[in-house]
Structures are given as structure tokens and as C-alpha cells.
């Protein structure tokens, strides 16, 4: 059995190296540049409109009489999945492997990713369907819109299987594991007890359908983001001039890593770029095909309305949450202490908060990981319904709850790596379908711009 496990780990590792170190970096950044140029830098042109829409739609009450969700509910459901443990551990990993300069390249990938996620949301709106009074949509629908016949069905089916495995099952196991681990380390609570509680609460939310999921995310996501932002800002105020030095290290490290005082040996521009781009794309999920499931459900007047709001999800995830984590790590000087992942982030917060830093990170891990569980469950549910029909949803929900409970107790290195692999594999059919619909996105955007000018 050990030999089989070792063989599987080797295969998964090889596939992940090819996908995340080479193929997906080129494809995702390339798609982002393509949509940016084609849509005339939509992320700059419509940034003001996106911020206005974000705060204009802000609500904790979710009053929406339509068959779908409010635009804000759809966004918070998407952000629930985007903002996860990777926003703490992901930034730390990028800095550990690529130095502070990795953050600059994380910003670059997010900038172009905003155009990609705009296109995803627009196509999700364009191709969404109504099934028994419920609005649903996502990549499977625009893939089949782009490709008729067997090829479209194959691509859509491949995407659905990858999403269910990557997010619904394996991804949610590692998210619950992050919660169980952090609560055990900080409070000494048995991870299984934590897993059972998380599983029961999650199951209650799952069985309420998309409306209950949306009501949960619209309340928790803003509070979660505010808590973390305040916690980070306090650290940055306490470090004072360290913030200015952090920005200096980020910009210098992006182009000349060895010029940073006390810089890490072996860090090159290529490494900074590789880890920054990879972790940034993995965190904000632009081009991965996950968030369109949420954006499809929004009741909006024009598909571009939700596309513009979708871009704000990437902005919040990367330019605010991830950047704050990075600034805390770099400004406190913790980035060069040899630690990695969540442990590196914890050491940075501990340098200011003392032992409370561990408690703060554990609470943030709970919020970040649990909202991701809810968002990822829903994305998987859409694809379960697509493949197996509505009757399979309750069985799917039960399996996810079991994964959440037992995932909290396991050593999940292989499961996490397999989740990474299927995350990467779901990008391929999504981008193929999205790029095939590029002219549709262009025409919808042109129509939107024209109508705005006429008003």
C-alpha cells in the first residue's frame, strides 16, 4: 500500500508541477492579457463603476424578490470561496519561496485576472438557465453554448467532475483540516469535535439551498473581511516605518531580489514571478471557473453589470486581503525567519500581538475556511445537478459533510495536492470555453458601453 501511495504522490506531484509551474501560468496570464486588450482595459475603465456598485448594493438583509440572488449576494457567495486559508498561508508561501518581490507579480496577475473574471461572469449571465424556479449557471453552460455536440458535452462533463472532486470533496477536507488544526494548536480542542460542529452547521446551510447560502455569505463575508483588515491595520500601524520598507522590498525584490538587505539566497526574478503569479491566481480563482456559478445567479439588468462587480471580488481578495497579509509579514521582518505557510503568518502577528496572534489567526482561519466550504459546496452542487439531476443533491451534501468531519482529523498532504491537481484540470475546459466565447463577451460589452453613453 505504501508503494501505491508513493506512486500516486509522484504522479500527482508531476502533474501539479507541469500545471501550476508552467501551463496554467501561461494560459491564465495569457487569457487575462487577451481579455484586457480586447475589452480596452475594462478593469481600469469600469473600476469606479464597480466600487460604486459594490457599496451601492451593500446589504446585510438580502431583500430580493427575484428568482435569482441580489447582485451583492452573488458577489459575497463568490468572495466566500475566493477568500480562504490561502489568503493567509498563500501569501506567506509566495514570500517564503519567491521573496517579497513575489507580491508585485501577484498584483500583476490579479490585474489581468480582473478582465478574465469579468468575461466569466458575463458569460455565466448570458448562458444561465431557470430550472424549476431556480436560476443556475456556470462554465458547463457556456462551454456547451460554445461547442455543440459531443465535444461540448465531454468538456462540460470533464469540468463538472473536476469541480466536484477538487472543491466539493477534497478541497473541503483540507479547509476543515485547517480549522481543526488551528483550534487544536491554539485551544487544545480535539479536531474531531471541531469537525463535527463544523459539519453540522455546514449541513444546515447546505440543505437550505442557494438562498440560505447567500443569506449566510452576505452577512459573514463583510464581517470576516472587516475583522481581518482591522487586525492587519493595527499591526501595520504598530510597525510604523516598516510599511514603507515593505513596499520598497516588494518593488525592488520583483526585479532585483538579491539587492534586498538580508535577502534570501537563490531567489531570482523568475522565482519571484513564478510563485507570485501562481499563488495570486490560485487565491482569487480568476479563470478557474469556480466563481461564475455564483455570478450566474444574480438578478441584474445587463450581464456586464455583474461582470463589473465580479472584478471587485478579485480586487478585494488580492489587492486588499492578500496584500495586507503580505505587508504584515514583510514589515515585521518575519519573512526572512525560515518559516513557511500559516506558521510564517502566525509569527508575524505574534511579533506584535504576542500569544494573541495565534488566537487571531485561529479565528480568521475559522471564518476564511468555513465560508470557503460553503462557497465550494455550492459550486460542486451546480455540477452535481448538471450530471446527475436534483435527486443526487442530498447525497452529495451528505458526502461533503462527511468529508468536512473526517477531513478535520486527517493528515491531508496528498488530498491537498490532489485538490490542487483537479483545480488545475478544471481550468483547461473553462478557458477553452471562455476563449471560444470571446466575441460574445466583446459584443455584450460593446452593447453595454453604447447603452451607457445613450443614457
Short mmCIF file of C-alpha atoms in Angstrom, two decimals:
data_model
loop_
_atom_site.label_atom_id
_atom_site.label_comp_id
_atom_site.label_asym_id
_atom_site.label_seq_id
_atom_site.Cartn_x
_atom_site.Cartn_y
_atom_site.Cartn_z
CA UNK A 1 0.00 0.00 0.00
CA UNK A 2 2.89 2.36 0.79
CA UNK A 3 4.28 1.77 -2.71
CA UNK A 4 0.91 2.58 -4.28
CA UNK A 5 0.60 5.73 -2.17
CA UNK A 6 4.12 6.79 -3.11
CA UNK A 7 3.39 6.17 -6.81
CA UNK A 8 0.17 8.22 -6.64
CA UNK A 9 2.01 11.05 -4.86
CA UNK A 10 4.69 11.03 -7.56
CA UNK A 11 2.11 11.18 -10.38
CA UNK A 12 0.14 13.96 -8.68
CA UNK A 13 3.33 15.90 -7.97
CA UNK A 14 4.47 15.66 -11.59
CA UNK A 15 1.08 16.80 -12.93
CA UNK A 16 0.96 19.70 -10.46
CA UNK A 17 4.46 20.83 -11.38
CA UNK A 18 3.54 20.89 -15.08
CA UNK A 19 0.19 22.60 -14.49
CA UNK A 20 1.00 25.21 -11.85
CA UNK A 21 4.63 25.97 -12.68
CA UNK A 22 4.23 26.23 -16.44
CA UNK A 23 0.99 25.54 -18.34
CA UNK A 24 -1.53 27.39 -16.18
CA UNK A 25 0.70 30.39 -15.58
CA UNK A 26 0.98 30.91 -19.33
CA UNK A 27 -2.69 30.15 -20.06
CA UNK A 28 -4.23 32.16 -17.22
CA UNK A 29 -1.99 35.21 -17.57
CA UNK A 30 -2.28 34.97 -21.36
CA UNK A 31 -6.09 34.87 -21.16
CA UNK A 32 -6.05 37.84 -18.79
CA UNK A 33 -3.89 39.90 -21.16
CA UNK A 34 -6.08 38.90 -24.12
CA UNK A 35 -9.35 39.96 -22.44
CA UNK A 36 -7.71 43.12 -21.05
CA UNK A 37 -6.66 44.28 -24.52
CA UNK A 38 -9.86 43.14 -26.26
CA UNK A 39 -12.08 44.88 -23.69
CA UNK A 40 -9.91 48.03 -23.67
CA UNK A 41 -8.68 47.68 -20.09
CA UNK A 42 -12.13 47.10 -18.63
CA UNK A 43 -10.66 46.75 -15.13
CA UNK A 44 -9.49 50.39 -15.28
CA UNK A 45 -12.39 51.85 -17.30
CA UNK A 46 -15.06 50.35 -15.04
CA UNK A 47 -13.26 50.29 -11.69
CA UNK A 48 -15.13 53.33 -10.41
CA UNK A 49 -18.45 51.85 -11.53
CA UNK A 50 -17.54 48.59 -9.79
CA UNK A 51 -16.77 50.29 -6.47
CA UNK A 52 -19.96 52.33 -6.74
CA UNK A 53 -21.95 49.17 -7.44
CA UNK A 54 -20.24 47.32 -4.57
CA UNK A 55 -21.10 49.90 -1.93
CA UNK A 56 -24.42 50.81 -3.54
CA UNK A 57 -25.56 47.19 -3.28
CA UNK A 58 -24.12 46.60 0.22
CA UNK A 59 -26.71 44.93 2.43
CA UNK A 60 -26.94 42.61 5.41
CA UNK A 61 -30.63 41.90 4.89
CA UNK A 62 -30.81 40.27 1.46
CA UNK A 63 -34.17 41.62 0.37
CA UNK A 64 -34.52 40.32 -3.13
CA UNK A 65 -37.79 39.35 -4.72
CA UNK A 66 -36.41 37.88 -7.93
CA UNK A 67 -35.86 34.23 -8.80
CA UNK A 68 -32.11 34.67 -8.50
CA UNK A 69 -29.97 36.46 -5.93
CA UNK A 70 -29.22 40.11 -5.45
CA UNK A 71 -26.04 41.26 -7.15
CA UNK A 72 -24.38 41.71 -3.75
CA UNK A 73 -25.40 38.22 -2.57
CA UNK A 74 -23.89 36.68 -5.70
CA UNK A 75 -20.66 38.62 -5.12
CA UNK A 76 -20.37 37.61 -1.45
CA UNK A 77 -21.00 33.97 -2.37
CA UNK A 78 -18.14 34.23 -4.86
CA UNK A 79 -15.88 36.03 -2.35
CA UNK A 80 -16.72 33.39 0.27
CA UNK A 81 -14.93 30.89 -1.97
CA UNK A 82 -12.16 33.25 -3.08
CA UNK A 83 -11.12 34.43 0.37
CA UNK A 84 -9.91 31.29 2.13
CA UNK A 85 -6.95 29.96 4.06
CA UNK A 86 -4.81 30.73 1.00
CA UNK A 87 -5.15 34.43 1.83
CA UNK A 88 -3.14 33.76 4.98
CA UNK A 89 -0.97 30.79 4.03
CA UNK A 90 -0.81 31.56 0.28
CA UNK A 91 0.83 34.96 0.65
CA UNK A 92 3.26 33.52 3.20
CA UNK A 93 4.20 30.64 0.88
CA UNK A 94 4.77 33.02 -2.05
CA UNK A 95 7.04 35.25 0.04
CA UNK A 96 8.92 32.28 1.54
CA UNK A 97 9.67 30.80 -1.90
CA UNK A 98 9.96 33.95 -4.04
CA UNK A 99 10.83 36.70 -1.58
CA UNK A 100 8.85 39.95 -1.09
CA UNK A 101 9.04 40.58 -4.87
CA UNK A 102 6.53 37.76 -5.38
CA UNK A 103 3.82 40.12 -4.14
CA UNK A 104 4.41 42.51 -7.06
CA UNK A 105 3.84 39.67 -9.52
CA UNK A 106 0.78 38.63 -7.51
CA UNK A 107 -0.61 42.12 -8.17
CA UNK A 108 0.19 41.84 -11.89
CA UNK A 109 -1.61 38.50 -12.21
CA UNK A 110 -4.62 39.86 -10.29
CA UNK A 111 -4.80 42.95 -12.51
CA UNK A 112 -5.10 40.84 -15.67
CA UNK A 113 -7.26 38.30 -13.82
CA UNK A 114 -9.89 41.01 -13.27
CA UNK A 115 -10.56 41.04 -17.03
CA UNK A 116 -10.82 37.24 -17.11
CA UNK A 117 -13.28 37.07 -14.24
CA UNK A 118 -15.33 39.82 -15.92
CA UNK A 119 -15.62 37.60 -19.00
CA UNK A 120 -16.55 34.58 -16.85
CA UNK A 121 -19.34 36.46 -15.06
CA UNK A 122 -20.69 37.92 -18.32
CA UNK A 123 -20.87 34.50 -19.98
CA UNK A 124 -22.38 32.96 -16.83
CA UNK A 125 -25.13 35.59 -17.01
CA UNK A 126 -25.57 35.14 -20.77
CA UNK A 127 -25.99 31.35 -20.64
CA UNK A 128 -27.75 30.83 -17.29
CA UNK A 129 -30.98 28.84 -17.17
CA UNK A 130 -34.03 28.55 -14.97
CA UNK A 131 -34.67 25.09 -13.52
CA UNK A 132 -37.93 24.69 -11.60
CA UNK A 133 -37.95 28.27 -10.38
CA UNK A 134 -34.22 28.36 -9.54
CA UNK A 135 -31.66 30.29 -11.57
CA UNK A 136 -28.45 28.36 -12.21
CA UNK A 137 -25.43 28.70 -14.44
CA UNK A 138 -21.68 28.37 -14.75
CA UNK A 139 -18.96 27.13 -17.09
CA UNK A 140 -20.79 23.94 -18.10
CA UNK A 141 -23.47 26.10 -19.70
CA UNK A 142 -21.16 28.43 -21.62
CA UNK A 143 -18.92 25.52 -22.64
CA UNK A 144 -21.95 23.81 -24.24
CA UNK A 145 -23.02 27.17 -25.70
CA UNK A 146 -19.61 27.47 -27.40
CA UNK A 147 -19.33 23.86 -28.53
CA UNK A 148 -22.37 21.95 -29.69
CA UNK A 149 -22.49 18.16 -29.82
CA UNK A 150 -20.22 15.55 -28.24
CA UNK A 151 -17.14 17.73 -27.78
CA UNK A 152 -19.08 20.29 -25.75
CA UNK A 153 -20.69 17.57 -23.62
CA UNK A 154 -17.29 15.97 -23.00
CA UNK A 155 -15.65 19.26 -21.98
CA UNK A 156 -18.57 20.20 -19.75
CA UNK A 157 -18.63 16.75 -18.15
CA UNK A 158 -14.88 16.83 -17.56
CA UNK A 159 -15.19 20.24 -15.92
CA UNK A 160 -18.06 19.09 -13.68
CA UNK A 161 -16.18 16.03 -12.41
CA UNK A 162 -13.06 18.13 -11.71
CA UNK A 163 -15.06 20.74 -9.75
CA UNK A 164 -16.89 18.15 -7.64
CA UNK A 165 -13.65 16.39 -6.72
CA UNK A 166 -11.42 19.46 -6.35
CA UNK A 167 -13.79 21.71 -4.43
CA UNK A 168 -16.75 19.73 -3.11
CA UNK A 169 -14.82 16.78 -1.68
CA UNK A 170 -11.02 17.18 -1.46
CA UNK A 171 -10.94 20.96 -1.17
CA UNK A 172 -13.45 20.97 1.69
CA UNK A 173 -11.48 18.28 3.51
CA UNK A 174 -8.38 20.48 3.63
CA UNK A 175 -10.40 23.56 4.59
CA UNK A 176 -11.88 21.76 7.62
CA UNK A 177 -8.42 20.39 8.37
CA UNK A 178 -7.11 23.97 8.59
CA UNK A 179 -9.82 24.82 11.13
CA UNK A 180 -9.29 21.62 13.16
CA UNK A 181 -5.52 22.09 13.16
CA UNK A 182 -5.55 25.73 14.23
CA UNK A 183 -8.12 25.19 17.02
CA UNK A 184 -6.23 22.15 18.32
CA UNK A 185 -2.90 24.01 18.35
CA UNK A 186 -4.28 27.17 20.00
CA UNK A 187 -7.11 25.92 22.23
CA UNK A 188 -6.28 22.22 22.61
CA UNK A 189 -9.70 21.16 21.27
CA UNK A 190 -9.97 17.69 19.67
CA UNK A 191 -10.06 18.24 15.87
CA UNK A 192 -12.85 15.64 15.52
CA UNK A 193 -15.13 17.66 17.82
CA UNK A 194 -14.38 20.78 15.76
CA UNK A 195 -15.08 18.81 12.57
CA UNK A 196 -18.43 17.52 13.85
CA UNK A 197 -19.58 21.02 14.83
CA UNK A 198 -18.44 22.49 11.50
CA UNK A 199 -20.10 19.59 9.62
CA UNK A 200 -23.46 20.03 11.39
CA UNK A 201 -23.56 23.81 10.84
CA UNK A 202 -22.43 23.42 7.22
CA UNK A 203 -25.04 20.72 6.56
CA UNK A 204 -27.81 23.00 7.85
CA UNK A 205 -26.68 25.75 5.47
CA UNK A 206 -26.26 23.34 2.53
CA UNK A 207 -29.78 21.93 2.80
CA UNK A 208 -31.31 25.43 2.68
CA UNK A 209 -30.18 25.77 -0.94
CA UNK A 210 -28.66 28.77 -2.64
CA UNK A 211 -30.97 31.28 -0.91
CA UNK A 212 -29.79 30.18 2.57
CA UNK A 213 -26.17 30.05 1.39
CA UNK A 214 -26.49 33.61 0.04
CA UNK A 215 -28.11 34.91 3.24
CA UNK A 216 -25.20 33.40 5.19
CA UNK A 217 -22.43 34.76 2.96
CA UNK A 218 -23.85 38.29 2.69
CA UNK A 219 -23.70 38.60 6.50
CA UNK A 220 -20.47 36.73 7.28
CA UNK A 221 -18.20 37.80 4.40
CA UNK A 222 -18.24 41.58 5.16
CA UNK A 223 -17.72 40.91 8.89
CA UNK A 224 -14.95 38.40 8.17
CA UNK A 225 -13.15 40.84 5.88
CA UNK A 226 -13.56 43.74 8.33
CA UNK A 227 -12.16 41.70 11.25
CA UNK A 228 -9.07 40.67 9.31
CA UNK A 229 -8.48 44.11 7.79
CA UNK A 230 -8.65 45.80 11.22
CA UNK A 231 -6.30 43.19 12.70
CA UNK A 232 -3.77 43.76 9.91
CA UNK A 233 -4.02 47.56 10.02
CA UNK A 234 -3.26 47.55 13.77
CA UNK A 235 -0.08 45.55 13.10
CA UNK A 236 0.94 47.93 10.29
CA UNK A 237 0.36 51.00 12.48
CA UNK A 238 2.48 49.41 15.23
CA UNK A 239 5.33 48.67 12.80
CA UNK A 240 5.39 52.29 11.60
CA UNK A 241 8.20 52.85 9.10
CA UNK A 242 8.29 49.11 8.42
CA UNK A 243 5.40 49.57 5.96
CA UNK A 244 7.43 51.89 3.74
CA UNK A 245 10.33 49.45 3.85
CA UNK A 246 7.92 46.63 2.95
CA UNK A 247 6.82 48.42 -0.24
CA UNK A 248 10.47 49.09 -1.07
CA UNK A 249 11.32 45.39 -0.63
CA UNK A 250 8.34 44.33 -2.74
CA UNK A 251 9.21 46.56 -5.72
CA UNK A 252 12.97 46.00 -5.56
CA UNK A 253 12.50 42.28 -4.94
CA UNK A 254 10.34 41.96 -8.06
CA UNK A 255 13.23 42.92 -10.33
CA UNK A 256 16.39 42.55 -8.23
CA UNK A 257 15.78 40.13 -5.32
CA UNK A 258 19.40 39.98 -4.21
CA UNK A 259 19.51 43.76 -3.70
CA UNK A 260 17.29 43.48 -0.61
CA UNK A 261 19.31 43.69 2.61
CA UNK A 262 19.44 40.23 4.14
CA UNK A 263 17.81 38.83 1.02
CA UNK A 264 17.30 35.10 0.63
CA UNK A 265 20.00 33.34 -1.35
CA UNK A 266 18.81 31.64 -4.51
CA UNK A 267 15.75 33.86 -5.04
CA UNK A 268 15.66 35.08 -8.64
CA UNK A 269 13.28 37.26 -10.65
CA UNK A 270 11.95 34.06 -12.27
CA UNK A 271 11.20 32.57 -8.84
CA UNK A 272 9.54 35.73 -7.58
CA UNK A 273 7.40 35.87 -10.72
CA UNK A 274 6.53 32.17 -10.69
CA UNK A 275 5.39 31.98 -7.06
CA UNK A 276 3.69 35.35 -7.05
CA UNK A 277 1.63 34.65 -10.16
CA UNK A 278 0.78 31.08 -9.12
CA UNK A 279 -0.38 31.92 -5.58
CA UNK A 280 -2.25 35.01 -6.76
CA UNK A 281 -4.22 33.11 -9.39
CA UNK A 282 -4.88 30.23 -7.00
CA UNK A 283 -6.25 32.63 -4.38
CA UNK A 284 -8.51 34.88 -6.47
CA UNK A 285 -9.64 32.00 -8.75
CA UNK A 286 -9.83 34.22 -11.85
CA UNK A 287 -10.10 31.93 -14.87
CA UNK A 288 -10.56 28.77 -12.81
CA UNK A 289 -14.30 28.53 -13.48
CA UNK A 290 -15.47 28.44 -9.86
CA UNK A 291 -16.97 31.89 -9.22
CA UNK A 292 -19.18 32.03 -12.38
CA UNK A 293 -21.55 29.61 -10.59
CA UNK A 294 -22.33 32.40 -8.11
CA UNK A 295 -22.37 35.29 -10.57
CA UNK A 296 -24.84 33.45 -12.82
CA UNK A 297 -27.49 33.66 -10.10
CA UNK A 298 -27.55 37.46 -9.79
CA UNK A 299 -30.63 39.41 -10.86
CA UNK A 300 -29.11 42.28 -12.87
CA UNK A 301 -30.29 44.42 -15.78
CA UNK A 302 -27.32 43.64 -18.01
CA UNK A 303 -24.70 40.84 -17.92
CA UNK A 304 -21.91 43.44 -17.78
CA UNK A 305 -23.32 44.79 -14.50
CA UNK A 306 -22.37 41.54 -12.77
CA UNK A 307 -19.11 41.26 -14.71
CA UNK A 308 -18.03 44.64 -13.37
CA UNK A 309 -18.98 43.66 -9.82
CA UNK A 310 -17.14 40.34 -10.22
CA UNK A 311 -13.92 42.26 -10.80
CA UNK A 312 -14.31 43.74 -7.32
CA UNK A 313 -14.07 40.22 -5.91
CA UNK A 314 -10.54 39.86 -7.29
CA UNK A 315 -9.68 43.35 -6.05
CA UNK A 316 -10.85 42.56 -2.51
CA UNK A 317 -9.19 39.15 -2.46
CA UNK A 318 -5.76 40.09 -3.81
CA UNK A 319 -5.26 43.85 -3.60
CA UNK A 320 -6.73 44.12 -0.10
CA UNK A 321 -6.74 40.82 1.88
CA UNK A 322 -3.65 39.16 0.36
CA UNK A 323 -1.73 42.43 0.24
CA UNK A 324 -2.41 43.15 3.92
CA UNK A 325 -1.13 39.68 4.84
CA UNK A 326 1.99 40.28 2.76
CA UNK A 327 2.63 43.73 4.28
CA UNK A 328 2.30 42.30 7.81
CA UNK A 329 4.80 39.53 7.01
CA UNK A 330 7.33 41.80 5.30
CA UNK A 331 7.01 44.90 7.53
CA UNK A 332 7.52 42.90 10.74
CA UNK A 333 10.65 41.29 9.28
CA UNK A 334 9.19 37.80 9.77
CA UNK A 335 9.54 36.93 6.07
CA UNK A 336 13.20 36.01 6.44
CA UNK A 337 12.92 33.78 9.54
CA UNK A 338 12.82 30.45 7.68
CA UNK A 339 9.16 29.62 8.44
CA UNK A 340 6.57 28.92 5.74
CA UNK A 341 2.79 28.97 5.24
CA UNK A 342 0.44 29.69 8.15
CA UNK A 343 3.32 29.36 10.65
CA UNK A 344 5.07 32.31 8.96
CA UNK A 345 1.90 34.42 9.10
CA UNK A 346 1.40 33.49 12.76
CA UNK A 347 4.95 34.51 13.68
CA UNK A 348 4.40 37.89 12.03
CA UNK A 349 1.21 38.58 14.00
CA UNK A 350 2.78 37.22 17.20
CA UNK A 351 5.61 39.74 16.89
CA UNK A 352 3.04 42.48 17.62
CA UNK A 353 0.15 40.72 19.38
CA UNK A 354 2.16 38.22 21.41
CA UNK A 355 0.25 35.00 22.14
CA UNK A 356 -2.99 36.68 20.99
CA UNK A 357 -1.62 36.45 17.46
CA UNK A 358 -2.26 32.69 17.49
CA UNK A 359 -5.85 33.25 18.66
CA UNK A 360 -6.40 35.92 15.98
CA UNK A 361 -5.15 33.64 13.21
CA UNK A 362 -7.24 30.70 14.51
CA UNK A 363 -10.42 32.83 14.45
CA UNK A 364 -9.61 34.17 10.96
CA UNK A 365 -8.89 30.61 9.78
CA UNK A 366 -12.35 29.60 11.05
CA UNK A 367 -14.07 32.40 9.13
CA UNK A 368 -11.99 32.07 5.97
CA UNK A 369 -12.11 28.27 5.76
CA UNK A 370 -15.78 27.91 6.71
CA UNK A 371 -17.03 30.44 4.16
CA UNK A 372 -14.88 28.69 1.54
CA UNK A 373 -16.52 25.36 2.48
CA UNK A 374 -19.95 26.90 1.89
CA UNK A 375 -18.98 28.51 -1.41
CA UNK A 376 -17.18 25.44 -2.75
CA UNK A 377 -20.08 23.20 -1.74
CA UNK A 378 -22.45 25.28 -3.87
CA UNK A 379 -20.13 25.28 -6.89
CA UNK A 380 -19.99 21.49 -6.67
CA UNK A 381 -23.76 21.26 -6.21
CA UNK A 382 -24.44 23.04 -9.52
CA UNK A 383 -22.31 20.45 -11.29
CA UNK A 384 -23.86 17.50 -9.43
CA UNK A 385 -27.27 18.68 -10.63
CA UNK A 386 -25.89 19.05 -14.15
CA UNK A 387 -24.50 15.49 -14.20
CA UNK A 388 -26.93 13.51 -12.04
CA UNK A 389 -30.06 15.62 -11.53
CA UNK A 390 -31.65 17.23 -8.47
CA UNK A 391 -32.19 13.92 -6.65
CA UNK A 392 -28.42 13.49 -6.20
CA UNK A 393 -28.00 16.80 -4.32
CA UNK A 394 -28.88 15.46 -0.85
CA UNK A 395 -26.45 12.56 -1.24
CA UNK A 396 -23.78 15.00 -2.41
CA UNK A 397 -24.46 17.24 0.63
CA UNK A 398 -24.11 14.21 2.94
CA UNK A 399 -20.78 13.20 1.38
CA UNK A 400 -19.46 16.77 1.72
CA UNK A 401 -20.46 16.84 5.41
CA UNK A 402 -18.62 13.52 5.95
CA UNK A 403 -15.57 14.93 4.14
CA UNK A 404 -15.69 18.03 6.37
CA UNK A 405 -15.92 15.95 9.57
CA UNK A 406 -13.18 13.44 8.79
CA UNK A 407 -11.02 15.95 6.93
CA UNK A 408 -10.57 17.84 10.20
CA UNK A 409 -8.64 14.90 11.69
CA UNK A 410 -6.50 13.72 8.77
CA UNK A 411 -3.01 14.47 7.57
CA UNK A 412 -4.12 15.62 4.16
CA UNK A 413 -0.95 16.41 2.20
CA UNK A 414 -1.90 14.03 -0.62
CA UNK A 415 -5.55 15.16 -0.58
CA UNK A 416 -4.42 18.81 -0.76
CA UNK A 417 -2.10 18.01 -3.67
CA UNK A 418 -4.89 16.15 -5.47
CA UNK A 419 -7.22 19.09 -4.88
CA UNK A 420 -4.54 21.32 -6.46
CA UNK A 421 -4.36 18.94 -9.42
CA UNK A 422 -8.10 18.87 -10.09
CA UNK A 423 -8.24 22.66 -9.54
CA UNK A 424 -5.69 22.92 -12.33
CA UNK A 425 -7.51 20.46 -14.57
CA UNK A 426 -10.81 22.35 -14.30
CA UNK A 427 -9.09 25.48 -15.65
CA UNK A 428 -8.45 23.86 -19.04
CA UNK A 429 -12.06 23.26 -20.21
CA UNK A 430 -13.14 26.55 -18.62
CA UNK A 431 -10.59 28.61 -20.54
CA UNK A 432 -11.26 26.71 -23.79
CA UNK A 433 -14.97 27.52 -23.47
CA UNK A 434 -14.38 31.09 -22.34
CA UNK A 435 -11.95 31.94 -25.14
CA UNK A 436 -14.34 30.41 -27.67
CA UNK A 437 -16.96 32.89 -26.39
CA UNK A 438 -14.60 35.89 -26.58
CA UNK A 439 -16.53 37.64 -29.37
CA UNK A 440 -19.79 37.17 -27.44
CA UNK A 441 -18.20 38.89 -24.42
CA UNK A 442 -16.92 41.66 -26.71
CA UNK A 443 -20.38 42.28 -28.25
CA UNK A 444 -22.11 42.28 -24.85
CA UNK A 445 -19.56 44.77 -23.50
CA UNK A 446 -19.88 46.98 -26.59
CA UNK A 447 -23.66 46.98 -26.18
CA UNK A 448 -23.27 47.91 -22.51
CA UNK A 449 -20.89 50.78 -23.28
CA UNK A 450 -23.19 52.05 -26.05
CA UNK A 451 -26.29 51.99 -23.80
CA UNK A 452 -24.40 53.79 -21.03
CA UNK A 453 -23.40 56.55 -23.45
CA UNK A 454 -27.00 56.97 -24.61
CA UNK A 455 -28.27 57.46 -21.06
#
